[in-house]
Amino acid sequence: QSALTQPRSVSGSPGQSVTISCTGTSSDVGGYDYVSWYQHHPGKAPKFMIYDVSQRPSGVPDRFSGSKSGNTASLTISGLQAEDEADYYCCSYAGSYTEVFGTGTKVTVL
Amino acid sequence: QVQLQQSGPGLVKSSQTLSLTCDISGDSVSSNSAAWNWIRQSPSRGLEWLGRTYYRSRWYTDFAGSVSSRISINPDTSKNQVSLQVNSVTPEDTAVYYCARGYSYGQSGRHYFDSWGLGILVTVSS
């Protein structure tokens, strides 16, 4: 099972929007609406941000939104804030009771 | 609030066995609603899901195909822990290892990783 492909880095100024793509195949992202996103500040525990492609767990700001088209899922951060600077990982169900993560994207707030 | 803490040796020699434990508080390893996952992170591979164990009238385990021949994940109900063993390690197994709870969300009922430990760095020396 190959890792899902994410851009290595994206950046934006405070208040702007950034979008992170997560590209897989029809065997994972494209085959199931079971994509999730995780925020990771180095040295801290990763944080659960999005599930079922576009749903936010309780407590996650509505600045974070998810979507999917075909084999590519996306995470958009609107109204970028300094504390959003972190690494972001997508994850998808990959069939046969397995999961696959993305390669990770570093978000930099300029 | 679920808290997870990984522990184990930080240095393992090539060809030996890596053994880690995850102490669970705020939930039960035997919960019928949760699954207990091991995930690792390395600079070369990013996050990699390794496997999970969960209890649904009996114990189940699922493993990633890339490591399924070398790993075992076992619950310890007496200590409310879950353990990971990786056999025949190589320097490629050097990573930060995380324990994470999988919990059901939304109408899909799929499990997502909603609580994570801080992780433990394990270095495999050649």
Coordinates of N, CA and C in Angstrom, one line a residue, chain B residues 8-14 16-18 94 121-126:
Chain B
G8 N 9.2 2.1 26.5 CA 10.0 1.0 25.9 C 11.4 1.5 25.7
P9 N 12.3 0.6 25.2 CA 13.7 1.1 25.0 C 13.8 2.0 23.8
G10 N 14.7 3.0 23.9 CA 14.9 3.9 22.8 C 15.9 3.5 21.8
L11 N 16.6 2.4 22.1 CA 17.6 1.9 21.2 C 17.5 0.4 21.1
V12 N 17.5 -0.1 19.8 CA 17.4 -1.5 19.6 C 18.4 -1.8 18.5
K13 N 19.0 -3.0 18.6 CA 20.0 -3.4 17.6 C 19.3 -4.1 16.4
S14 N 19.9 -3.9 15.3 CA 19.4 -4.6 14.1 C 19.3 -6.1 14.3
Q16 N 17.2 -7.6 16.1 CA 16.5 -7.9 17.4 C 15.0 -7.5 17.3
T17 N 14.3 -7.6 18.4 CA 12.9 -7.3 18.5 C 12.7 -6.0 19.2
L18 N 11.9 -5.2 18.6 CA 11.4 -3.9 19.2 C 10.1 -4.2 20.0
T94 N 13.6 2.6 12.3 CA 13.8 3.8 13.2 C 12.7 4.8 13.0
L121 N 10.5 7.8 20.5 CA 11.5 7.6 19.5 C 12.3 6.3 19.7
V122 N 12.3 5.4 18.7 CA 13.1 4.2 18.7 C 14.1 4.2 17.6
T123 N 15.3 4.1 18.0 CA 16.4 4.1 17.0 C 16.9 2.7 16.9
V124 N 17.1 2.2 15.6 CA 17.6 0.9 15.4 C 19.1 1.1 14.9
S125 N 20.0 0.5 15.7 CA 21.4 0.6 15.3 C 21.8 -0.5 14.4
S126 N 22.7 -0.2 13.5 CA 23.1 -1.3 12.5 C 24.3 -2.0 13.1

